[in-house]
Structures are given as structure tokens and as C-alpha cells.
mmCIF file of C-alpha atoms in Angstrom:
data_model
loop_
_atom_site.group_PDB
_atom_site.id
_atom_site.type_symbol
_atom_site.label_atom_id
_atom_site.label_comp_id
_atom_site.label_asym_id
_atom_site.label_seq_id
_atom_site.Cartn_x
_atom_site.Cartn_y
_atom_site.Cartn_z
ATOM 1 C CA ASP A 1 298.988 179.951 53.967
ATOM 2 C CA VAL A 2 299.368 181.415 50.515
ATOM 3 C CA LYS A 3 302.281 183.752 50.403
ATOM 4 C CA VAL A 4 302.944 186.356 47.751
ATOM 5 C CA THR A 5 306.129 188.313 48.192
ATOM 6 C CA GLN A 6 307.401 191.377 46.393
ATOM 7 C CA SER A 7 311.059 192.270 46.115
ATOM 8 C CA SER A 8 310.890 195.724 47.669
ATOM 9 C CA ARG A 9 308.456 197.631 49.889
ATOM 10 C CA TYR A 10 309.820 201.027 48.863
ATOM 11 C CA LEU A 11 311.770 202.025 45.781
ATOM 12 C CA VAL A 12 313.030 205.383 44.556
ATOM 13 C CA LYS A 13 314.183 205.698 40.971
ATOM 14 C CA ARG A 14 315.065 208.492 38.565
ATOM 15 C CA THR A 15 313.259 209.370 35.364
ATOM 16 C CA GLY A 16 314.529 207.254 32.490
ATOM 17 C CA GLU A 17 315.826 204.396 34.628
ATOM 18 C CA LYS A 18 314.846 200.808 33.899
ATOM 19 C CA VAL A 19 312.944 199.385 36.865
ATOM 20 C CA PHE A 20 312.286 195.743 37.729
ATOM 21 C CA LEU A 21 309.602 194.751 40.224
ATOM 22 C CA GLU A 22 309.651 191.105 41.210
ATOM 23 C CA CYS A 23 306.827 188.987 42.571
ATOM 24 C CA VAL A 24 306.995 185.417 43.837
ATOM 25 C CA GLN A 25 304.161 183.148 44.992
ATOM 26 C CA ASP A 26 304.599 179.851 46.754
ATOM 27 C CA MET A 27 301.267 178.129 46.130
ATOM 28 C CA ASP A 28 301.691 176.892 42.577
ATOM 29 C CA HIS A 29 299.043 179.297 41.268
ATOM 30 C CA GLU A 30 298.540 179.488 37.525
ATOM 31 C CA ASN A 31 297.430 183.113 37.374
ATOM 32 C CA MET A 32 299.485 186.128 38.345
ATOM 33 C CA PHE A 33 298.610 189.797 38.088
ATOM 34 C CA TRP A 34 300.194 193.225 38.358
ATOM 35 C CA TYR A 35 298.113 196.197 39.483
ATOM 36 C CA ARG A 36 298.816 199.758 40.372
ATOM 37 C CA GLN A 37 296.800 201.571 42.994
ATOM 38 C CA ASP A 38 296.368 205.335 43.037
ATOM 39 C CA PRO A 39 294.149 207.524 45.247
ATOM 40 C CA GLY A 40 290.717 207.989 43.720
ATOM 41 C CA LEU A 41 291.436 205.521 40.908
ATOM 42 C CA GLY A 42 291.525 202.260 42.819
ATOM 43 C CA LEU A 43 293.316 199.177 41.588
ATOM 44 C CA ARG A 44 293.960 199.082 37.871
ATOM 45 C CA LEU A 45 295.223 195.984 36.090
ATOM 46 C CA ILE A 46 298.472 196.432 34.168
ATOM 47 C CA TYR A 47 299.198 192.891 32.936
ATOM 48 C CA PHE A 48 298.335 189.367 33.888
ATOM 49 C CA SER A 49 299.606 185.906 33.082
ATOM 50 C CA TYR A 50 297.778 182.590 33.154
ATOM 51 C CA ASP A 51 300.764 180.372 32.439
ATOM 52 C CA VAL A 52 304.523 180.412 32.079
ATOM 53 C CA LYS A 53 305.614 182.605 29.173
ATOM 54 C CA MET A 54 302.013 183.738 28.615
ATOM 55 C CA LYS A 55 300.906 187.303 29.185
ATOM 56 C CA GLU A 56 297.838 189.396 28.566
ATOM 57 C CA LYS A 57 297.445 193.163 28.605
ATOM 58 C CA GLY A 58 295.282 194.600 31.296
ATOM 59 C CA ASP A 59 293.609 197.984 31.293
ATOM 60 C CA ILE A 60 296.722 200.181 31.457
ATOM 61 C CA PRO A 61 299.712 198.339 29.895
ATOM 62 C CA GLU A 62 301.354 201.368 28.272
ATOM 63 C CA GLY A 63 304.866 201.963 29.561
ATOM 64 C CA TYR A 64 305.125 198.519 31.133
ATOM 65 C CA SER A 65 306.187 195.038 30.140
ATOM 66 C CA VAL A 66 306.201 191.732 32.017
ATOM 67 C CA SER A 67 308.079 188.476 32.132
ATOM 68 C CA ARG A 68 307.055 185.070 33.414
ATOM 69 C CA GLU A 69 309.840 182.541 32.925
ATOM 70 C CA LYS A 70 308.891 180.390 35.907
ATOM 71 C CA LYS A 71 305.465 179.596 37.298
ATOM 72 C CA GLU A 72 306.152 181.146 40.678
ATOM 73 C CA ARG A 73 307.681 184.399 39.471
ATOM 74 C CA PHE A 74 306.133 187.336 37.624
ATOM 75 C CA SER A 75 308.181 190.440 36.900
ATOM 76 C CA LEU A 76 306.993 193.905 35.987
ATOM 77 C CA ILE A 77 309.389 196.051 33.984
ATOM 78 C CA LEU A 78 309.316 199.786 33.499
ATOM 79 C CA GLU A 79 311.589 200.256 30.475
ATOM 80 C CA SER A 80 312.063 203.985 31.065
ATOM 81 C CA ALA A 81 310.492 205.174 34.284
ATOM 82 C CA SER A 82 308.494 208.382 34.244
ATOM 83 C CA THR A 83 307.098 210.489 37.074
ATOM 84 C CA ASN A 84 303.529 209.458 36.237
ATOM 85 C CA GLN A 85 304.492 205.896 37.128
ATOM 86 C CA THR A 86 304.915 206.877 40.758
ATOM 87 C CA SER A 87 302.408 204.613 42.459
ATOM 88 C CA MET A 88 301.763 201.616 44.698
ATOM 89 C CA TYR A 89 302.306 198.396 42.726
ATOM 90 C CA LEU A 90 300.537 195.256 43.870
ATOM 91 C CA CYS A 91 301.109 191.739 42.653
ATOM 92 C CA ALA A 92 298.476 189.025 43.049
ATOM 93 C CA SER A 93 298.026 185.361 42.230
ATOM 94 C CA SER A 94 295.071 183.003 41.925
ATOM 95 C CA LEU A 95 294.390 179.379 41.235
ATOM 96 C CA LEU A 96 293.044 178.167 37.900
ATOM 97 C CA SER A 97 291.079 180.188 35.403
ATOM 98 C CA GLY A 98 287.721 181.848 35.677
ATOM 99 C CA GLY A 99 286.666 184.712 37.840
ATOM 100 C CA TYR A 100 285.520 182.763 40.867
ATOM 101 C CA ASN A 101 288.879 182.352 42.482
ATOM 102 C CA GLU A 102 290.243 184.487 45.262
ATOM 103 C CA GLN A 103 293.212 186.645 44.384
ATOM 104 C CA PHE A 104 295.983 186.745 46.969
ATOM 105 C CA PHE A 105 297.995 189.943 47.072
ATOM 106 C CA GLY A 106 301.559 190.731 47.975
ATOM 107 C CA PRO A 107 302.359 193.587 50.375
ATOM 108 C CA GLY A 108 302.963 196.075 47.572
ATOM 109 C CA THR A 109 305.889 198.147 46.345
ATOM 110 C CA ARG A 110 305.633 201.900 46.690
ATOM 111 C CA LEU A 111 307.599 203.285 43.754
ATOM 112 C CA THR A 112 308.615 206.920 43.563
ATOM 113 C CA VAL A 113 310.069 208.209 40.292
ATOM 114 C CA LEU A 114 311.921 211.505 40.644
ATOM 115 C CA ARG B 1 281.015 205.749 33.584
ATOM 116 C CA LYS B 2 283.084 203.566 35.896
ATOM 117 C CA GLU B 3 282.472 199.834 35.692
ATOM 118 C CA VAL B 4 282.188 199.552 39.457
ATOM 119 C CA GLU B 5 281.073 202.522 41.524
ATOM 120 C CA GLN B 6 281.207 202.999 45.266
ATOM 121 C CA ASP B 7 280.653 205.890 47.621
ATOM 122 C CA PRO B 8 284.187 206.687 48.841
ATOM 123 C CA GLY B 9 282.975 207.737 52.303
ATOM 124 C CA PRO B 10 284.324 207.969 54.897
ATOM 125 C CA PHE B 11 281.559 206.417 56.920
ATOM 126 C CA ASN B 12 282.164 207.338 60.543
ATOM 127 C CA VAL B 13 280.141 205.131 62.896
ATOM 128 C CA PRO B 14 280.247 204.387 66.615
ATOM 129 C CA GLU B 15 281.134 200.952 67.912
ATOM 130 C CA GLY B 16 278.120 198.678 67.904
ATOM 131 C CA ALA B 17 276.398 200.430 65.020
ATOM 132 C CA THR B 18 275.114 198.769 61.875
ATOM 133 C CA VAL B 19 276.463 200.139 58.628
ATOM 134 C CA ALA B 20 275.699 199.311 55.010
ATOM 135 C CA PHE B 21 277.632 199.940 51.817
ATOM 136 C CA ASN B 22 276.287 199.724 48.305
ATOM 137 C CA CYS B 23 278.093 199.252 45.061
ATOM 138 C CA THR B 24 276.761 199.451 41.500
ATOM 139 C CA TYR B 25 278.213 197.760 38.451
ATOM 140 C CA SER B 26 277.578 198.754 34.858
ATOM 141 C CA ASN B 27 278.237 195.558 32.915
ATOM 142 C CA SER B 28 275.286 193.186 32.906
ATOM 143 C CA ALA B 29 277.669 190.382 31.936
ATOM 144 C CA SER B 30 279.223 190.494 35.401
ATOM 145 C CA GLN B 31 279.156 186.957 36.744
ATOM 146 C CA SER B 32 280.892 186.855 40.106
ATOM 147 C CA PHE B 33 281.067 189.352 42.900
ATOM 148 C CA PHE B 34 283.211 189.896 45.953
ATOM 149 C CA TRP B 35 283.970 192.214 48.812
ATOM 150 C CA TYR B 36 287.643 192.703 49.613
ATOM 151 C CA ARG B 37 288.948 194.524 52.661
ATOM 152 C CA GLN B 38 292.030 196.719 52.626
ATOM 153 C CA ASP B 39 293.569 198.006 55.833
ATOM 154 C CA CYS B 40 295.588 201.196 55.763
ATOM 155 C CA ARG B 41 298.916 200.635 53.975
ATOM 156 C CA LYS B 42 298.185 196.932 53.555
ATOM 157 C CA GLU B 43 297.203 194.721 50.657
ATOM 158 C CA PRO B 44 293.578 193.854 49.824
ATOM 159 C CA LYS B 45 292.238 190.587 51.206
ATOM 160 C CA LEU B 46 289.077 188.713 50.339
ATOM 161 C CA LEU B 47 286.328 189.378 52.861
ATOM 162 C CA MET B 48 283.574 187.378 51.221
ATOM 163 C CA SER B 49 282.103 186.281 47.929
ATOM 164 C CA VAL B 50 278.590 187.449 47.096
ATOM 165 C CA TYR B 51 276.080 184.869 45.958
ATOM 166 C CA SER B 52 272.758 185.405 44.208
ATOM 167 C CA SER B 53 270.846 184.139 47.211
ATOM 168 C CA GLY B 54 272.732 186.411 49.577
ATOM 169 C CA ASN B 55 275.152 185.129 52.164
ATOM 170 C CA GLU B 56 276.171 185.787 55.710
ATOM 171 C CA ASP B 57 279.445 185.349 57.563
ATOM 172 C CA GLY B 58 279.128 186.241 61.215
ATOM 173 C CA ARG B 59 278.403 189.952 61.467
ATOM 174 C CA PHE B 60 278.736 190.455 57.703
ATOM 175 C CA THR B 61 275.937 190.015 55.183
ATOM 176 C CA ALA B 62 276.340 190.429 51.438
ATOM 177 C CA GLN B 63 273.525 190.678 48.936
ATOM 178 C CA LEU B 64 273.294 190.826 45.166
ATOM 179 C CA ASN B 65 270.541 192.430 43.110
ATOM 180 C CA ARG B 66 271.122 191.478 39.489
ATOM 181 C CA ALA B 67 268.078 193.346 38.196
ATOM 182 C CA SER B 68 269.323 196.653 39.601
ATOM 183 C CA GLN B 69 272.993 195.738 39.223
ATOM 184 C CA TYR B 70 274.104 196.443 42.725
ATOM 185 C CA ILE B 71 275.642 194.570 45.594
ATOM 186 C CA SER B 72 275.612 195.479 49.246
ATOM 187 C CA LEU B 73 277.566 194.755 52.399
ATOM 188 C CA LEU B 74 275.992 195.041 55.826
ATOM 189 C CA ILE B 75 278.113 195.051 58.957
ATOM 190 C CA ARG B 76 276.312 194.567 62.259
ATOM 191 C CA ASP B 77 277.678 195.398 65.701
ATOM 192 C CA SER B 78 280.667 197.282 64.259
ATOM 193 C CA LYS B 79 284.038 196.817 65.953
ATOM 194 C CA LEU B 80 287.013 199.167 65.994
ATOM 195 C CA SER B 81 288.865 196.486 64.039
ATOM 196 C CA ASP B 82 286.357 196.811 61.182
ATOM 197 C CA SER B 83 287.909 200.176 60.289
ATOM 198 C CA ALA B 84 289.247 199.696 56.775
ATOM 199 C CA THR B 85 288.462 200.337 53.139
ATOM 200 C CA TYR B 86 285.972 197.924 51.581
ATOM 201 C CA LEU B 87 286.437 197.198 47.898
ATOM 202 C CA CYS B 88 283.609 196.017 45.672
ATOM 203 C CA VAL B 89 284.921 193.625 43.019
ATOM 204 C CA VAL B 90 283.337 191.975 39.987
ATOM 205 C CA ASN B 91 284.366 189.525 37.309
ATOM 206 C CA ILE B 92 282.886 189.920 33.843
ATOM 207 C CA ILE B 93 282.062 186.944 31.612
ATOM 208 C CA GLY B 94 284.688 186.483 28.934
ATOM 209 C CA THR B 95 287.456 188.270 30.789
ATOM 210 C CA ALA B 96 288.968 185.072 32.183
ATOM 211 C CA SER B 97 290.383 185.661 35.636
ATOM 212 C CA LYS B 98 290.353 189.442 35.514
ATOM 213 C CA LEU B 99 288.715 191.244 38.387
ATOM 214 C CA THR B 100 287.450 194.811 38.217
ATOM 215 C CA PHE B 101 287.791 196.742 41.459
ATOM 216 C CA GLY B 102 285.805 199.656 42.763
ATOM 217 C CA THR B 103 287.730 202.497 44.368
ATOM 218 C CA GLY B 104 286.556 201.489 47.820
ATOM 219 C CA THR B 105 284.457 202.778 50.676
ATOM 220 C CA ARG B 106 286.316 203.840 53.780
ATOM 221 C CA LEU B 107 284.861 202.888 57.160
ATOM 222 C CA GLN B 108 286.012 204.413 60.434
ATOM 223 C CA VAL B 109 284.557 202.911 63.596
ATOM 224 C CA THR B 110 284.974 205.082 66.685
ATOM 225 C CA LEU B 111 284.555 204.626 70.435
#
């Protein structure tokens, strides 16, 4: 079974803190994605990566950065957390390129910024 | 206008009922289509892909109408365990592996 794990299920941080969200997949997938999910807005793509050290902006990259130093690991960084970044963050991975491949999601990290 | 639009529901149906969800997409360059299921407080999981000819998986039938730019999901003989949010998902040509998600339709199956 494909497994995507995220470092924390729940996280509480203060405004201005630097926040790291880690995601690891164990199926040697090329593509990895970070989304946030908010009520009424659905899943929105923040960043994605199709190879080590490669990254592409998604639909809402402002306030976020990412790092992919190893194929299995994709990190999302909030340089200076703000209250409007309180959300559910979901990581996903998929095999190869193209839009025909299933994305496998991690369990999510619910981040609260106070 | 949202790229993928769904009725948020909730659809409340009794066990055994047949229920159908529709989803419309705005970009005619959409090339692949999916339904994902998301249980409460869980991650989304692929339910089924949607093919041009329509496809069936047990009690679930998905159809695509490219001319009208909508896809549908039909669930027959609903079970309590079908209660979830169903996400309509498309991939647009030229966007590599990016998927665009609808906000979901919530289904509640009751006794």
C-alpha cells in the first residue's frame, strides 16, 4: 500500500513563528503536492514538485515556500505564520507526470496560528 | 466562476436509495476526470476515474458529458457507509500533474 505520512496531525503556532510541515512517501513517486483545505473553498494547491530540487507554484503560493532535497520528502515552510494560514494542510504524491495518475494523500495536519 | 462546481448538499437519503451528483467544469481543455471520496476528518481517496464512455464499479456509475462539460456520479442501493463528501476532480491539459478539486458534495445516508 502507498503510504504518505505527515509529521504532525495537530499543530498550534504563534503569529510570526516559522513553521515546518513535513511529508514523506514510501512509494518512490516522482510528484508531490501540498494543499490546504478550508470550508467552502475546497482543496487549493499551494506548491508541487515533480522531481528532487524542482518546485512549481500552485494556485496560492503566497506566504509559503517548499523544499524537496530527497525524492521521498517534501516540506512546506511558513516563513512567518499568520492567522489566515490556519487551515488543514494535506500532502499528496503521485506517480509519473500527466494528470491521469491517482494522487495519494497523507492524513493531514491541522494547523492553528494564534 | 469556479473551475469545478458542485452542489455542496447535504443530500440526505435513506438506505437503499439511489442518489446522483453532478459537477460542472468550466475549462474545455479538461482532459481527465475523477471522483474522490473524503470521509469526515480523513484524507481524500480516489473513488473512480471517469471515462468518456462512462464506467461502472459495483454500485457506482460515473458519466462524462464533454459537450455540456459536466460529470456525474450515481450511487445505487445506498449504504450507511457511503456517507461522505464526494469531490469532483479534473486535470487540465498543459497543467502537468495538477488536479483541480471541486468543493465537494456531502452525502448522508440514514436508516
